[in-house]
PDB file of C-alpha atoms in Angstrom:
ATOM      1  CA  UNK A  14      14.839  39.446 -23.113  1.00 48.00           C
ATOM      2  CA  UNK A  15      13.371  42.351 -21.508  1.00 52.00           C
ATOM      3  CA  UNK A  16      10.124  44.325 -22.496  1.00 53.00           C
ATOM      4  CA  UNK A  17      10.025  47.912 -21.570  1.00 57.00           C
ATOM      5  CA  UNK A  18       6.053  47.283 -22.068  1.00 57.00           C
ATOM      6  CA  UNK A  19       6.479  44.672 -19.947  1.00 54.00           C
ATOM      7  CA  UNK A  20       3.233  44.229 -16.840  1.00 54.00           C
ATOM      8  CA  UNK A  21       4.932  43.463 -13.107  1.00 60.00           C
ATOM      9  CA  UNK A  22       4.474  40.086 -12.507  1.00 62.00           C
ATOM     10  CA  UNK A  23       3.988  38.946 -15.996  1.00 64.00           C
ATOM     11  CA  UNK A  24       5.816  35.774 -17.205  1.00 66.00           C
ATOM     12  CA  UNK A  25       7.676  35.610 -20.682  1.00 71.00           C
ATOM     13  CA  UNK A  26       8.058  32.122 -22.693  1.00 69.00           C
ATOM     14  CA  UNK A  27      10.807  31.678 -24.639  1.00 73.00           C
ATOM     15  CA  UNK A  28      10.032  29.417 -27.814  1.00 70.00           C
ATOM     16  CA  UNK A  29      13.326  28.546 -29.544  1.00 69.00           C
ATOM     17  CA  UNK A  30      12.425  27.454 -33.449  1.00 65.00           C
ATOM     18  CA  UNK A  31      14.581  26.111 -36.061  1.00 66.00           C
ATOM     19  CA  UNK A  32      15.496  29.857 -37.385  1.00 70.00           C
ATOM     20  CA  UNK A  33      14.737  32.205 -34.611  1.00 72.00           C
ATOM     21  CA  UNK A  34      13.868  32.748 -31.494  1.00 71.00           C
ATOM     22  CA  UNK A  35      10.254  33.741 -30.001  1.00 70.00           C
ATOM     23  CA  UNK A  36       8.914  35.513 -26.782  1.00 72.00           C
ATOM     24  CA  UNK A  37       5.505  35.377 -25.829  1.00 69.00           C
ATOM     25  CA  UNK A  38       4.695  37.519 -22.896  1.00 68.00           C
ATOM     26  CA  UNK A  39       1.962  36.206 -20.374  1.00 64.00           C
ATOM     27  CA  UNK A  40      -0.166  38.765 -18.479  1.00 63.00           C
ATOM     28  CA  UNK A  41      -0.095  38.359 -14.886  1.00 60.00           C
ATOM     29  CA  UNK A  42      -3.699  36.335 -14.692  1.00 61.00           C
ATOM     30  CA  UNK A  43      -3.123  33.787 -17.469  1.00 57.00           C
ATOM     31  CA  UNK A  44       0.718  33.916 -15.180  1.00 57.00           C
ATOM     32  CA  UNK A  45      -0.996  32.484 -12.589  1.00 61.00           C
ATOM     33  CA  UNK A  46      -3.207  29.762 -15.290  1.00 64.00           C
ATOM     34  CA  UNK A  47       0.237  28.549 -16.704  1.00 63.00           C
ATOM     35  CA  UNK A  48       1.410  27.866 -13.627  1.00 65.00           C
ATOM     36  CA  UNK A  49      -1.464  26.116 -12.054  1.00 66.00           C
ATOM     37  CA  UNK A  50      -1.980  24.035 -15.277  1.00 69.00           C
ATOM     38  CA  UNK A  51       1.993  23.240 -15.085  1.00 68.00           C
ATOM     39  CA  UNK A  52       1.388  22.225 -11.320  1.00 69.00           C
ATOM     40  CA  UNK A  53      -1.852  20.335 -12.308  1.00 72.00           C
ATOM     41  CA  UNK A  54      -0.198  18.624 -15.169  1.00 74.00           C
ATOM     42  CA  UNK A  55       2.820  17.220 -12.766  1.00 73.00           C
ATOM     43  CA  UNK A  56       0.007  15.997 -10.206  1.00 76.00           C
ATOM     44  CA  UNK A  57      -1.507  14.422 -13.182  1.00 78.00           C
ATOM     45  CA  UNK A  58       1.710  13.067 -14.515  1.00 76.00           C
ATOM     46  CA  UNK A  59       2.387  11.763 -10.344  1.00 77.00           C
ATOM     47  CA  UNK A  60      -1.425   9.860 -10.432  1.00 78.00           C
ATOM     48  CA  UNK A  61      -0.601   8.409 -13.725  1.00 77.00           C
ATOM     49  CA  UNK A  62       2.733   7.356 -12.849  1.00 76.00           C
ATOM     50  CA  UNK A  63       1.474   5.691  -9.000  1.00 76.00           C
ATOM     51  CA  UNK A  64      -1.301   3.898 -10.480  1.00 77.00           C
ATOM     52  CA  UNK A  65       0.090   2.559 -13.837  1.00 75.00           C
ATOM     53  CA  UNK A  66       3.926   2.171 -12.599  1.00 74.00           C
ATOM     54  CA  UNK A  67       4.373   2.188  -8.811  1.00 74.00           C
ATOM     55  CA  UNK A  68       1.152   0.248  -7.759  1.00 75.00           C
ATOM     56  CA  UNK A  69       1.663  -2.623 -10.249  1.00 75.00           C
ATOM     57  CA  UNK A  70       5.363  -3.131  -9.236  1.00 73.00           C
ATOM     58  CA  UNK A  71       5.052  -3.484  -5.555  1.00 74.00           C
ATOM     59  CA  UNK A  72       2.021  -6.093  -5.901  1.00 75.00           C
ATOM     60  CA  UNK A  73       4.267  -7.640  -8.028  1.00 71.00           C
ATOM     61  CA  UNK A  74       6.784  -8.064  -5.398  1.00 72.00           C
ATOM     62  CA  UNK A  75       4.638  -8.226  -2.453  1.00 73.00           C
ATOM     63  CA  UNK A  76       2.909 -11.135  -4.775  1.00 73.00           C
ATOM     64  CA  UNK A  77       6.292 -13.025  -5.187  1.00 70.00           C
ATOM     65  CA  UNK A  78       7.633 -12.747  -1.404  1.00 75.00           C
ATOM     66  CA  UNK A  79       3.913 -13.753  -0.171  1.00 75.00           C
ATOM     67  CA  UNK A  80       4.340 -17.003  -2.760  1.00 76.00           C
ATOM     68  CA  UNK A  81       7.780 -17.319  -1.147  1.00 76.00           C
ATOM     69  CA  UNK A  82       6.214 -17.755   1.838  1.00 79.00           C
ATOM     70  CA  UNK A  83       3.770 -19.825   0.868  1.00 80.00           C
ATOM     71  CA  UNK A  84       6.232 -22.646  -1.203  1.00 76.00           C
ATOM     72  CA  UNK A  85       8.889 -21.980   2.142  1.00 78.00           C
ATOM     73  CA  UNK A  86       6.119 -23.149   4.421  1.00 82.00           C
ATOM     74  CA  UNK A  87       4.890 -26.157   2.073  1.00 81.00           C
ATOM     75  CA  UNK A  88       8.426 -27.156   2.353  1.00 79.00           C
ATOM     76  CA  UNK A  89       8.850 -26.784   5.957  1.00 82.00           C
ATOM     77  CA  UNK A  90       5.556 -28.983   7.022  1.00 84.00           C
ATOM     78  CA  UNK A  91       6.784 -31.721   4.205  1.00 82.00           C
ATOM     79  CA  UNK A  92       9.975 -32.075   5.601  1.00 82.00           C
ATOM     80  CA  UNK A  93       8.771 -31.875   9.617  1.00 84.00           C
ATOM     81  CA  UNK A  94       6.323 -34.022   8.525  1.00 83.00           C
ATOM     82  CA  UNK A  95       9.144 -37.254   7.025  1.00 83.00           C
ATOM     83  CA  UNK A  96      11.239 -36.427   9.583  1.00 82.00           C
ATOM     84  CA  UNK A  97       8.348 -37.298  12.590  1.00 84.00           C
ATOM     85  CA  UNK A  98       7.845 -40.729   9.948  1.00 83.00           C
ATOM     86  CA  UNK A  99      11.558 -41.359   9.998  1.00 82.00           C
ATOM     87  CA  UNK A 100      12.122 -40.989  13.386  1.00 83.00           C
ATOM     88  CA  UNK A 101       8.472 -42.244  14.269  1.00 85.00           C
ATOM     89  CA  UNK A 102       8.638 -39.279  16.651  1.00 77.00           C
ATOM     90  CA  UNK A 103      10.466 -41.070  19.112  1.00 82.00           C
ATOM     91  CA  UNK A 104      14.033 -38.985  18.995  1.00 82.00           C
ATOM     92  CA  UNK A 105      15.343 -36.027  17.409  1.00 83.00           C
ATOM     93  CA  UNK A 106      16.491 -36.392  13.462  1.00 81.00           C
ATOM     94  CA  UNK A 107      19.875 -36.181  13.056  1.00 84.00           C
ATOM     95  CA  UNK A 108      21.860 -33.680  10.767  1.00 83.00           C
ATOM     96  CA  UNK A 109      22.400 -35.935   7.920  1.00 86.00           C
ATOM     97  CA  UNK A 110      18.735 -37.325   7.928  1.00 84.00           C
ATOM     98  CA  UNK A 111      17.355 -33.406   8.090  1.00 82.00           C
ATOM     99  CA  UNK A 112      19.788 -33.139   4.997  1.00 83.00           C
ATOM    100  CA  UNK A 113      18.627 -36.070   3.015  1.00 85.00           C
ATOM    101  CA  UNK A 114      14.995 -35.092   3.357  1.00 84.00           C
ATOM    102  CA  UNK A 115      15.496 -31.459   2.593  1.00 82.00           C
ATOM    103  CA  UNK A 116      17.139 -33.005  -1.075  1.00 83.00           C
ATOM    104  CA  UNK A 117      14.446 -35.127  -1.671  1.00 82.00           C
ATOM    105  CA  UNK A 118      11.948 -32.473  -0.675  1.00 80.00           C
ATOM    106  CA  UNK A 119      13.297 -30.262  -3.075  1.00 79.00           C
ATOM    107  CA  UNK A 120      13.861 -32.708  -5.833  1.00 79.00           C
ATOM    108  CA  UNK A 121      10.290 -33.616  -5.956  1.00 79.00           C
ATOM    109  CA  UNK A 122       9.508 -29.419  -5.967  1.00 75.00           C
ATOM    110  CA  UNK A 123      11.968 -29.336  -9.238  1.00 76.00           C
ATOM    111  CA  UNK A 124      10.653 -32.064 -11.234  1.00 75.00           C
ATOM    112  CA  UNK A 125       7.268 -31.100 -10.321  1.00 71.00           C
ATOM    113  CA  UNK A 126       8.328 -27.308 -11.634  1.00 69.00           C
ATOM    114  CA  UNK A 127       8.944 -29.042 -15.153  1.00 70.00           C
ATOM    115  CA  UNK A 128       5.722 -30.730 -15.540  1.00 64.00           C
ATOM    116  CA  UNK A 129       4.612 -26.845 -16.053  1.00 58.00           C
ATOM    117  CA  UNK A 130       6.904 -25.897 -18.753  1.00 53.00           C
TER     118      UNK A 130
END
């Protein structure tokens, strides 16, 4: 669609309706105005976006790996902790007994889990 009116530098919208179509031309100021409000409303749409979307997800995650952490450690110093009783810190536990107290570790952590639901 070209204007032979038209001003250098001047944008033209195209507005497609139901039954036509439309052309708006833009002089070369309120050019510039579209396109800074188009460029403000995408760093407006990025802030919305980071602080309602982005930031909320990774705490999430960061959240659940630092509770990880937290229920990996608890397990750890529970079963260091039988072992050293079974083996009244005298030797080193063997394979099987590291495997039994792991189980029952865990066991304990899973029936415990179902008192919440």
């Amino acid at each position: 669609m070209s204007n032979d009116n038209e001003v250098p530098g001047s944008m033209v919208i195209v507005a497609q309706g139901p039954d036509d179509q439309y052309a708006y031309e833009v002089p070369p100021i309120d050019s510039a105005a579209v396109a800074g409000n188009m460029f403000g409303d995408l760093i407006q749409r990025d802030i919305y976006l980071q602080k309602n979307i982005y930031y909320p997800v990774r705490s999430i995650f960061e959240q659940g790996t630092k509770e990880k952490k937290e229920i990996n450690k608890k397990v750890s110093d529970q079963v260091d902790g039988l072992l050293k009783q079974i083996t009244q810190g005298k030797r080193e536990a063997t394979r099987q007994e590291r495997v039994d107290v792991m189980s029952a570790v865990l066991h304990k952590m899973e029936s415990d889990l179902e008192g919440y639901k």
